[in-house]
Short mmCIF file of C-alpha atoms in Angstrom, two decimals:
data_model
loop_
_atom_site.label_atom_id
_atom_site.label_comp_id
_atom_site.label_asym_id
_atom_site.label_seq_id
_atom_site.Cartn_x
_atom_site.Cartn_y
_atom_site.Cartn_z
CA UNK V 210 -20.00 62.49 15.71
CA UNK V 211 -16.72 62.38 13.94
CA UNK V 212 -15.43 59.28 12.22
CA UNK V 213 -11.92 59.99 13.78
CA UNK V 214 -13.49 59.60 17.32
CA UNK V 215 -15.85 56.76 16.39
CA UNK V 216 -13.73 54.54 14.00
CA UNK V 217 -10.80 54.58 11.64
CA UNK V 218 -11.44 52.00 9.07
CA UNK V 219 -8.57 49.37 8.60
CA UNK V 220 -7.25 48.52 5.15
CA UNK V 221 -9.52 51.02 3.56
CA UNK V 222 -7.77 51.15 0.09
CA UNK V 223 -7.34 47.41 -0.45
CA UNK V 224 -10.93 46.81 0.78
CA UNK V 225 -12.44 49.32 -1.71
CA UNK V 226 -10.10 48.15 -4.58
CA UNK V 227 -11.10 44.48 -3.70
CA UNK V 228 -14.84 45.24 -4.10
CA UNK V 229 -14.10 46.31 -7.78
CA UNK V 230 -16.97 48.77 -7.57
CA UNK V 231 -19.15 49.26 -10.60
CA UNK V 232 -20.83 52.79 -10.67
CA UNK V 233 -24.34 51.24 -11.19
CA UNK V 234 -23.78 48.28 -8.78
CA UNK V 235 -25.72 47.40 -5.68
CA UNK V 236 -23.54 46.93 -2.58
CA UNK V 237 -23.89 46.06 1.15
CA UNK V 238 -21.74 47.22 3.92
CA UNK V 239 -22.84 44.85 6.60
CA UNK V 240 -20.76 46.40 9.44
CA UNK V 241 -21.57 50.14 8.81
CA UNK V 242 -20.25 51.60 12.16
CA UNK V 243 -19.08 55.09 11.48
CA UNK V 244 -19.50 54.65 7.76
CA UNK V 245 -15.86 54.81 6.74
CA UNK V 246 -15.93 52.04 4.29
CA UNK V 247 -19.44 53.02 3.21
CA UNK V 248 -18.42 56.63 2.29
CA UNK V 249 -15.53 55.33 0.21
CA UNK V 250 -17.92 53.06 -1.62
CA UNK V 251 -20.38 55.89 -2.20
CA UNK V 252 -17.64 58.04 -3.80
CA UNK V 253 -17.45 55.36 -6.55
CA UNK V 254 -21.23 54.93 -7.19
CA UNK V 255 -23.02 56.68 -10.02
CA UNK V 256 -26.69 57.77 -9.95
CA UNK V 257 -27.88 54.21 -10.54
CA UNK V 258 -25.73 52.68 -7.92
CA UNK V 259 -26.99 51.80 -4.34
CA UNK V 260 -25.50 51.00 -1.01
CA UNK V 261 -27.18 49.37 2.01
CA UNK V 262 -25.36 49.86 5.29
CA UNK V 263 -26.28 47.36 8.00
CA UNK V 264 -25.76 47.91 11.80
CA UNK V 265 -27.49 46.67 14.90
CA UNK V 266 -26.02 49.22 17.14
CA UNK V 267 -28.29 52.20 17.63
CA UNK V 268 -25.32 54.56 17.99
CA UNK V 269 -24.59 53.92 14.28
CA UNK V 270 -27.90 55.40 13.16
CA UNK V 271 -26.45 58.91 13.80
CA UNK V 272 -23.71 58.28 11.24
CA UNK V 273 -26.18 57.33 8.45
CA UNK V 274 -25.24 58.94 4.99
CA UNK V 275 -27.60 61.70 3.84
CA UNK V 276 -27.79 60.40 0.07
CA UNK V 277 -30.68 58.88 -1.92
CA UNK V 278 -28.34 56.19 -3.03
CA UNK V 279 -27.85 55.02 0.52
CA UNK V 280 -30.09 53.06 2.86
CA UNK V 281 -29.39 52.40 6.48
CA UNK V 282 -30.55 49.16 7.69
CA UNK V 283 -31.01 48.95 11.43
CA UNK V 284 -30.38 45.19 11.73
CA UNK V 285 -27.85 42.37 12.23
CA UNK V 286 -26.37 41.23 8.97
CA UNK V 287 -27.63 37.78 9.70
CA UNK V 288 -30.94 38.99 8.14
CA UNK V 289 -29.15 40.22 4.80
CA UNK V 290 -31.34 37.81 2.68
CA UNK V 291 -34.62 39.10 4.34
CA UNK V 292 -33.70 42.76 3.60
CA UNK V 293 -32.54 41.99 0.11
CA UNK V 294 -36.06 40.75 -0.61
CA UNK V 295 -37.79 43.55 1.35
CA UNK V 296 -35.89 46.13 -0.82
CA UNK V 297 -36.71 44.19 -4.00
CA UNK V 298 -33.17 43.67 -4.91
CA UNK V 299 -32.23 40.61 -6.96
CA UNK V 300 -28.61 40.40 -5.55
CA UNK V 301 -25.58 42.43 -4.53
CA UNK V 302 -22.55 43.19 -6.67
CA UNK V 303 -20.43 43.23 -3.49
CA UNK V 304 -20.45 42.74 0.21
CA UNK V 305 -18.10 44.44 2.75
CA UNK V 306 -17.71 43.10 6.15
CA UNK V 307 -15.39 44.53 8.88
CA UNK V 308 -15.82 42.17 11.77
CA UNK V 309 -13.73 44.19 14.13
CA UNK V 310 -14.87 46.24 17.29
CA UNK V 311 -14.73 50.04 16.73
CA UNK V 312 -12.85 52.63 18.90
CA UNK V 313 -16.26 53.92 19.79
CA UNK V 314 -17.17 50.64 21.52
CA UNK V 315 -13.90 50.38 23.39
CA UNK V 316 -13.97 54.09 24.51
CA UNK V 317 -17.56 54.01 25.92
CA UNK V 318 -16.92 52.68 29.35
CA UNK V 319 -20.57 51.59 30.05
CA UNK V 320 -20.48 49.34 27.04
CA UNK V 321 -18.06 47.13 28.88
CA UNK V 322 -15.89 46.19 25.93
CA UNK V 323 -12.43 47.31 27.28
CA UNK V 324 -10.35 46.46 30.10
CA UNK V 325 -9.17 50.12 30.39
CA UNK V 326 -12.37 51.32 32.17
CA UNK V 327 -14.36 50.14 35.16
CA UNK V 328 -17.91 50.05 33.72
CA UNK V 329 -20.92 47.85 33.50
CA UNK V 330 -20.34 44.42 32.29
CA UNK V 331 -22.33 44.66 29.13
CA UNK V 332 -20.77 43.92 25.71
CA UNK V 333 -23.84 43.87 23.62
CA UNK V 334 -23.53 45.20 20.18
CA UNK V 335 -27.35 45.31 19.98
CA UNK V 336 -28.21 47.20 23.09
CA UNK V 337 -31.77 45.86 22.95
CA UNK V 338 -30.68 42.24 23.19
CA UNK V 339 -31.56 40.38 26.40
CA UNK V 340 -28.16 38.61 27.10
CA UNK V 341 -25.27 40.73 28.22
CA UNK V 342 -21.84 39.80 29.59
CA UNK V 343 -23.09 40.06 33.26
CA UNK V 344 -25.81 37.55 32.52
CA UNK V 345 -23.27 35.10 30.92
CA UNK V 346 -20.96 35.59 34.00
CA UNK V 347 -23.84 34.87 36.38
CA UNK V 348 -25.52 31.94 34.73
CA UNK V 349 -23.10 29.92 32.63
CA UNK V 350 -21.83 26.72 34.24
CA UNK V 351 -18.11 26.38 34.99
CA UNK V 352 -17.82 24.02 32.08
CA UNK V 353 -19.64 26.52 29.67
CA UNK V 354 -17.39 29.39 30.79
CA UNK V 355 -14.25 27.27 30.30
CA UNK V 356 -15.31 26.35 26.88
CA UNK V 357 -15.83 29.86 25.67
CA UNK V 358 -12.57 31.05 27.11
CA UNK V 359 -10.82 28.14 25.47
CA UNK V 360 -12.61 28.33 22.08
CA UNK V 361 -12.95 32.18 21.58
CA UNK V 362 -9.93 33.31 23.57
CA UNK V 363 -7.59 30.31 22.95
CA UNK V 364 -6.59 30.59 26.69
CA UNK V 365 -4.62 27.68 28.28
CA UNK V 366 -5.89 28.80 31.65
CA UNK V 367 -9.58 28.70 30.62
CA UNK V 368 -10.53 26.16 33.32
CA UNK V 369 -8.84 28.18 36.08
CA UNK V 370 -10.39 31.34 34.96
CA UNK V 371 -13.93 29.74 34.96
CA UNK V 372 -13.48 28.21 38.30
CA UNK V 373 -12.33 31.44 39.79
CA UNK V 374 -15.52 33.16 38.41
CA UNK V 375 -17.86 30.51 39.64
CA UNK V 376 -16.27 30.76 43.10
CA UNK V 377 -16.36 34.57 43.32
CA UNK V 378 -19.97 34.79 42.11
CA UNK V 379 -21.05 32.50 44.87
CA UNK V 380 -20.32 35.26 47.43
CA UNK V 381 -21.09 38.38 45.40
CA UNK V 382 -22.49 39.05 41.88
CA UNK V 383 -19.79 40.04 39.32
CA UNK V 384 -21.45 43.34 37.73
CA UNK V 385 -18.55 45.45 36.43
CA UNK V 386 -15.47 44.98 34.19
CA UNK V 387 -13.29 45.97 37.15
CA UNK V 388 -14.75 43.22 39.30
CA UNK V 389 -14.30 40.74 36.56
CA UNK V 390 -10.59 41.74 36.10
CA UNK V 391 -9.97 41.44 39.91
CA UNK V 392 -11.40 37.87 39.77
CA UNK V 393 -9.38 36.68 36.75
CA UNK V 394 -6.07 38.43 37.32
CA UNK V 395 -4.63 35.72 39.69
CA UNK V 396 -5.24 33.21 36.92
CA UNK V 397 -3.35 35.03 34.35
CA UNK V 398 0.32 34.73 33.30
CA UNK V 399 1.97 37.70 34.97
CA UNK V 400 4.13 38.09 31.85
CA UNK V 401 1.01 38.33 29.68
CA UNK V 402 -1.50 39.59 32.00
CA UNK V 403 -2.91 42.43 29.86
CA UNK V 404 -2.94 40.29 26.72
CA UNK V 405 -4.79 37.54 28.33
CA UNK V 406 -7.36 39.81 30.10
CA UNK V 407 -8.05 41.22 26.71
CA UNK V 408 -8.62 37.55 25.43
CA UNK V 409 -11.07 36.92 28.30
CA UNK V 410 -13.01 40.03 27.15
CA UNK V 411 -12.82 39.03 23.51
CA UNK V 412 -14.26 35.57 24.33
CA UNK V 413 -17.14 37.01 26.44
CA UNK V 414 -17.92 39.48 23.69
CA UNK V 415 -18.00 36.75 21.06
CA UNK V 416 -20.36 34.63 23.06
CA UNK V 417 -22.67 37.59 24.05
CA UNK V 418 -23.06 38.61 20.46
CA UNK V 419 -23.16 35.08 19.03
CA UNK V 420 -20.56 36.33 16.63
CA UNK V 421 -19.38 33.00 15.31
CA UNK V 422 -22.80 31.67 14.39
CA UNK V 423 -23.73 35.06 12.81
CA UNK V 424 -20.62 35.04 10.68
CA UNK V 425 -21.49 31.46 9.41
CA UNK V 426 -24.89 32.69 8.61
CA UNK V 427 -23.59 35.60 6.54
CA UNK V 428 -21.09 33.24 4.71
CA UNK V 429 -23.81 30.85 3.81
CA UNK V 430 -26.17 33.48 2.70
CA UNK V 431 -23.51 35.03 0.47
CA UNK V 432 -23.96 32.12 -1.86
CA UNK V 433 -27.49 33.26 -2.74
CA UNK V 434 -27.34 37.10 -2.24
CA UNK V 435 -24.13 37.72 -4.26
CA UNK V 436 -24.54 37.93 -7.94
CA UNK V 437 -22.15 36.11 -10.25
CA UNK V 438 -18.96 38.13 -10.43
CA UNK V 439 -19.85 39.77 -7.10
CA UNK V 440 -17.10 40.43 -4.67
CA UNK V 441 -16.97 39.43 -0.96
CA UNK V 442 -14.55 41.40 1.11
CA UNK V 443 -14.06 40.34 4.80
CA UNK V 444 -11.77 41.85 7.43
CA UNK V 445 -11.11 39.53 10.45
CA UNK V 446 -9.23 40.12 13.68
CA UNK V 447 -8.80 36.78 15.34
CA UNK V 448 -7.90 33.30 14.00
CA UNK V 449 -11.20 31.66 14.50
CA UNK V 450 -13.03 34.09 12.22
CA UNK V 451 -10.13 34.06 9.69
CA UNK V 452 -10.15 30.31 9.45
CA UNK V 453 -13.84 30.37 8.86
CA UNK V 454 -13.59 32.85 6.12
CA UNK V 455 -10.60 31.15 4.55
CA UNK V 456 -12.01 27.70 4.37
CA UNK V 457 -15.44 29.10 3.22
CA UNK V 458 -13.82 30.97 0.30
CA UNK V 459 -11.68 27.90 -0.66
CA UNK V 460 -14.48 25.36 -0.52
CA UNK V 461 -17.84 27.18 -0.48
CA UNK V 462 -18.93 25.54 2.87
CA UNK V 463 -18.47 26.15 6.55
CA UNK V 464 -16.80 22.81 7.17
CA UNK V 465 -14.07 23.66 4.80
CA UNK V 466 -14.48 20.32 2.97
CA UNK V 467 -13.03 20.55 -0.45
CA UNK V 468 -15.43 19.07 -3.13
CA UNK V 469 -14.30 18.08 -6.53
CA UNK V 470 -16.04 17.13 -9.89
CA UNK V 471 -15.44 14.06 -12.02
CA UNK V 472 -12.23 15.46 -13.43
CA UNK V 473 -10.78 16.31 -9.92
CA UNK V 474 -11.52 20.11 -10.31
CA UNK V 475 -12.70 22.09 -7.22
CA UNK V 476 -16.39 22.99 -7.22
CA UNK V 477 -16.03 25.89 -5.05
CA UNK V 478 -18.44 28.73 -5.96
CA UNK V 479 -15.66 31.31 -5.36
CA UNK V 480 -12.49 32.46 -7.00
CA UNK V 481 -9.94 33.79 -4.54
CA UNK V 482 -8.77 37.37 -5.48
CA UNK V 483 -5.92 37.21 -3.00
CA UNK V 484 -4.40 33.78 -2.39
CA UNK V 485 -2.27 35.31 0.35
CA UNK V 486 -4.04 37.19 3.12
CA UNK V 487 -3.61 41.01 3.11
CA UNK V 488 -2.35 42.63 6.25
CA UNK V 489 -1.61 46.28 7.29
CA UNK V 490 1.69 47.99 6.44
CA UNK V 491 3.87 49.16 9.32
CA UNK V 492 2.86 52.70 8.28
CA UNK V 493 -0.85 51.97 8.64
CA UNK V 494 -0.21 50.11 11.99
CA UNK V 495 1.38 53.34 13.25
CA UNK V 496 -1.40 55.47 12.14
CA UNK V 497 -4.14 53.04 13.27
CA UNK V 498 -3.00 50.42 15.86
CA UNK V 499 -6.36 48.53 15.47
CA UNK V 500 -5.24 47.40 12.07
CA UNK V 501 -2.29 45.46 13.48
CA UNK V 502 -4.39 42.20 13.78
CA UNK V 503 -6.54 42.76 10.75
CA UNK V 504 -6.52 40.17 7.94
CA UNK V 505 -8.19 40.81 4.64
CA UNK V 506 -9.54 38.14 2.34
CA UNK V 507 -11.35 38.83 -0.94
CA UNK V 508 -13.28 36.34 -3.01
CA UNK V 509 -15.42 36.51 -6.19
CA UNK V 510 -18.65 34.71 -6.73
CA UNK V 511 -18.48 32.41 -9.87
#
């Protein structure tokens, strides 16, 4: 499976430069996917270096790198601490996290990630997980649905959308992406219909995969799995993720609460490498439209 079809990594050069790779370092790419970022990391590793590529999607296994310095970890990155101990590593010199959804997921109609195809209402990154988007649509209360559309999609019409879904499912189960779009379309702003439909799908995907809680777990674990001087490179694609990462890098805690010592100095365990978020150039956006919404933040563990 070619990387061009599967996924084009966003902001590849600044990500790799941000990791400040040491040839004998130990690194983790916690969103392996097609291995675009991982292959660039591998090019900079010497014989004593090592890279662990994490992915919970079984489709990514086929992209594993055939190199003794690389280990594919078929798991969600929420378990990074467990696997660090399992492989007898005392810490990582860098962690790479690209939190976006790959072209592969959007282009597979039966995965249910895209509004472009009429396929199964699924949206699971881990295809062995019990809860899919169809289950959420069928079982969440109107209040629960409204909440996820508001929090994860930032949709002003979240309550109307939730009410329409609950009313529609009373007469017939909503089992495909096309059926869901038919139900929600009357609730969307006609001038932003496509954009708002995408946000509904985004909100469902985040809920199905528990993405916010998993990200919080990764951020918190970075405090113990990153070595002093280790780099943490994170690509986000929507404001909720970006705020979490920004606040955590600045303060060292999920709440974003700045703590200071007796002399009024910040006690954050991180040093910001880029005070201003890095975004894609117009040239990159033209080559890779997915990078349009990408935001890159880099921090170094003190």
